[in-house]
Amino acid sequence: MKTLMKTTLAAALLSTALFANVAEAQQKIGVVSFQAILQNLPQTREIEETIQNEFKTRIEEVQAIETQMNGIAEKQQRDAAILSASERTAMQREFEGLESQLQLKVRALREDMNRRGTEERDKIMMEIARATQAVATELGYDLVIQASAVAHMTPDHELSEEVIAEMTGGN
């Protein structure tokens, strides 16, 4: 029984000493907001412009179809009294054909633009992760946490501005 008490007492003292050392070792913890960084980077605006330019021709095609449809609708309203039934039917069919074509083109354009936007955002997110690691290493942080996972922090732990500066060359 004495051996068990000595062993238990020794284990308790040892674990208390270990926990005291861990508590004394302060870790430097930082927080970043990838979303805020993404919104404030000039690269994000450049990507949006690039994607708009990349799909400019297709956007103009969609706009041309919309203009055609508006012209047909205006003509139908304006000339409703003088159009024959067959002319009205022909205009309605043309309008419906353009409407179907528009829906297909808009859906395909939206999907392609979203895909390209996602590809480019993923690239930027990887750059943000690398810049965050560089800033954390440079400033001696032991741990950096995404801001969306933090319930409370003091502002001096926020590293988003430093990451933006790292990615923009300090601008």
Short mmCIF file of C-alpha atoms in Angstrom, two decimals:
data_model
loop_
_atom_site.label_atom_id
_atom_site.label_comp_id
_atom_site.label_asym_id
_atom_site.label_seq_id
_atom_site.Cartn_x
_atom_site.Cartn_y
_atom_site.Cartn_z
CA MET A 1 0.00 0.00 0.00
CA LYS A 2 2.86 2.37 0.82
CA THR A 3 4.34 1.71 -2.64
CA LEU A 4 1.04 2.56 -4.28
CA MET A 5 0.79 5.82 -2.33
CA LYS A 6 4.38 6.74 -3.18
CA THR A 7 3.79 5.96 -6.87
CA THR A 8 0.55 7.95 -6.95
CA LEU A 9 2.16 10.90 -5.17
CA ALA A 10 5.15 10.81 -7.53
CA ALA A 11 2.86 10.68 -10.58
CA ALA A 12 0.79 13.61 -9.27
CA LEU A 13 3.91 15.71 -8.62
CA LEU A 14 5.36 14.83 -12.03
CA SER A 15 2.14 15.68 -13.91
CA THR A 16 1.80 18.95 -11.96
CA ALA A 17 5.34 19.88 -12.92
CA LEU A 18 4.69 19.04 -16.57
CA PHE A 19 1.47 21.09 -16.69
CA ALA A 20 3.21 24.01 -15.00
CA ASN A 21 5.93 23.98 -17.68
CA VAL A 22 3.34 23.87 -20.47
CA ALA A 23 1.40 26.74 -18.91
CA GLU A 24 4.58 28.79 -18.57
CA ALA A 25 5.52 28.30 -22.22
CA GLN A 26 3.52 31.06 -23.88
CA GLN A 27 2.60 30.39 -27.46
CA LYS A 28 2.35 33.25 -29.89
CA ILE A 29 -0.99 32.88 -31.70
CA GLY A 30 -2.13 34.97 -34.65
CA VAL A 31 -5.40 35.27 -36.50
CA VAL A 32 -6.05 35.96 -40.19
CA SER A 33 -9.22 36.46 -42.18
CA PHE A 34 -8.73 34.92 -45.61
CA GLN A 35 -12.00 36.49 -46.76
CA ALA A 36 -10.96 40.01 -45.72
CA ILE A 37 -7.55 39.52 -47.32
CA LEU A 38 -9.14 38.27 -50.54
CA GLN A 39 -11.48 41.27 -50.68
CA ASN A 40 -8.67 43.78 -50.12
CA LEU A 41 -6.12 42.43 -52.58
CA PRO A 42 -5.62 44.25 -55.87
CA GLN A 43 -5.10 40.82 -57.46
CA THR A 44 -8.76 40.02 -56.79
CA ARG A 45 -9.93 43.03 -58.81
CA GLU A 46 -7.46 42.16 -61.56
CA ILE A 47 -8.87 38.64 -61.77
CA GLU A 48 -12.42 39.97 -62.06
CA GLU A 49 -11.32 42.23 -64.93
CA THR A 50 -9.41 39.39 -66.58
CA ILE A 51 -12.43 37.10 -66.44
CA GLN A 52 -14.70 39.84 -67.82
CA ASN A 53 -12.25 40.35 -70.70
CA GLU A 54 -11.93 36.61 -71.26
CA PHE A 55 -15.68 36.24 -71.65
CA LYS A 56 -16.29 39.63 -73.31
CA THR A 57 -17.32 38.14 -76.67
CA ARG A 58 -19.85 35.79 -75.08
CA ILE A 59 -21.24 38.58 -72.89
CA GLU A 60 -21.71 40.72 -76.00
CA GLU A 61 -23.52 37.81 -77.73
CA VAL A 62 -25.95 37.59 -74.82
CA GLN A 63 -26.49 41.35 -74.91
CA ALA A 64 -27.13 41.21 -78.68
CA ILE A 65 -29.80 38.54 -78.20
CA GLU A 66 -31.42 40.63 -75.47
CA THR A 67 -31.43 43.65 -77.80
CA GLN A 68 -33.02 41.55 -80.54
CA MET A 69 -35.68 40.31 -78.15
CA ASN A 70 -36.44 43.85 -76.98
CA GLY A 71 -36.79 44.97 -80.60
CA ILE A 72 -39.26 42.18 -81.36
CA ALA A 73 -41.28 42.90 -78.20
CA GLU A 74 -41.45 46.61 -79.04
CA LYS A 75 -42.48 45.87 -82.62
CA GLN A 76 -45.20 43.48 -81.41
CA GLN A 77 -46.60 46.15 -79.09
CA ARG A 78 -46.29 49.00 -81.55
CA ASP A 79 -47.71 47.17 -84.56
CA ALA A 80 -50.19 44.86 -82.80
CA ALA A 81 -53.17 46.41 -84.55
CA ILE A 82 -51.77 46.09 -88.07
CA LEU A 83 -50.07 42.69 -87.86
CA SER A 84 -51.79 39.68 -89.34
CA ALA A 85 -52.22 36.55 -87.26
CA SER A 86 -49.48 34.74 -89.18
CA GLU A 87 -47.06 37.68 -88.67
CA ARG A 88 -47.81 37.74 -84.93
CA THR A 89 -47.25 33.98 -84.74
CA ALA A 90 -43.98 34.26 -86.66
CA MET A 91 -42.77 37.07 -84.37
CA GLN A 92 -43.81 35.10 -81.29
CA ARG A 93 -41.90 32.03 -82.52
CA GLU A 94 -38.84 34.13 -83.29
CA PHE A 95 -39.06 35.69 -79.82
CA GLU A 96 -39.40 32.29 -78.13
CA GLY A 97 -36.49 30.89 -80.15
CA LEU A 98 -34.31 33.82 -79.07
CA GLU A 99 -35.49 33.39 -75.49
CA SER A 100 -34.45 29.71 -75.49
CA GLN A 101 -31.13 30.59 -77.08
CA LEU A 102 -30.61 33.33 -74.49
CA GLN A 103 -31.33 31.00 -71.57
CA LEU A 104 -28.86 28.40 -72.84
CA LYS A 105 -26.13 30.96 -73.49
CA VAL A 106 -26.64 32.70 -70.13
CA ARG A 107 -26.53 29.39 -68.23
CA ALA A 108 -23.39 28.23 -70.03
CA LEU A 109 -21.73 31.63 -69.63
CA ARG A 110 -22.55 31.78 -65.92
CA GLU A 111 -21.21 28.25 -65.34
CA ASP A 112 -18.00 28.94 -67.27
CA MET A 113 -17.43 32.28 -65.53
CA ASN A 114 -18.04 30.71 -62.12
CA ARG A 115 -15.63 27.87 -62.92
CA ARG A 116 -12.90 30.28 -64.03
CA GLY A 117 -13.53 32.54 -61.04
CA THR A 118 -13.22 29.57 -58.70
CA GLU A 119 -9.97 28.46 -60.35
CA GLU A 120 -8.48 31.92 -59.96
CA ARG A 121 -9.73 32.34 -56.37
CA ASP A 122 -8.20 28.98 -55.47
CA LYS A 123 -4.86 30.20 -56.80
CA ILE A 124 -5.09 33.38 -54.75
CA MET A 125 -6.10 31.41 -51.64
CA MET A 126 -2.95 29.31 -52.04
CA GLU A 127 -0.91 32.53 -52.31
CA ILE A 128 -2.65 33.86 -49.18
CA ALA A 129 -1.77 30.64 -47.32
CA ARG A 130 1.89 30.93 -48.39
CA ALA A 131 2.02 34.62 -47.43
CA THR A 132 0.42 33.82 -44.07
CA GLN A 133 3.09 31.20 -43.41
CA ALA A 134 5.82 33.67 -44.38
CA VAL A 135 4.42 36.38 -42.08
CA ALA A 136 3.96 33.93 -39.21
CA THR A 137 7.52 32.69 -39.58
CA GLU A 138 8.93 36.20 -39.89
CA LEU A 139 7.06 37.48 -36.83
CA GLY A 140 7.65 34.34 -34.76
CA TYR A 141 4.10 33.07 -34.45
CA ASP A 142 3.67 29.49 -33.27
CA LEU A 143 0.10 29.15 -34.52
CA VAL A 144 -2.13 31.09 -36.92
CA ILE A 145 -5.87 30.46 -36.92
CA GLN A 146 -8.54 31.41 -39.46
CA ALA A 147 -10.62 34.30 -38.06
CA SER A 148 -13.91 32.51 -38.76
CA ALA A 149 -12.92 29.85 -36.19
CA VAL A 150 -12.20 32.38 -33.42
CA ALA A 151 -14.86 33.51 -30.96
CA HIS A 152 -12.78 36.31 -29.39
CA MET A 153 -9.37 37.86 -29.81
CA THR A 154 -7.55 41.08 -29.11
CA PRO A 155 -6.69 43.20 -32.16
CA ASP A 156 -2.94 42.81 -31.64
CA HIS A 157 -3.23 39.17 -32.79
CA GLU A 158 -4.76 40.12 -36.18
CA LEU A 159 -2.29 39.45 -39.01
CA SER A 160 -4.48 40.10 -42.07
CA GLU A 161 -2.94 43.52 -42.81
CA GLU A 162 0.56 42.05 -42.61
CA VAL A 163 -0.42 39.29 -45.03
CA ILE A 164 -1.86 41.87 -47.47
CA ALA A 165 1.37 43.88 -47.20
CA GLU A 166 3.38 40.72 -47.86
CA MET A 167 1.33 39.93 -50.97
CA THR A 168 1.40 43.47 -52.35
CA GLY A 169 5.06 44.13 -51.69
CA GLY A 170 4.34 46.36 -48.71
CA ASN A 171 2.07 48.76 -50.61
#
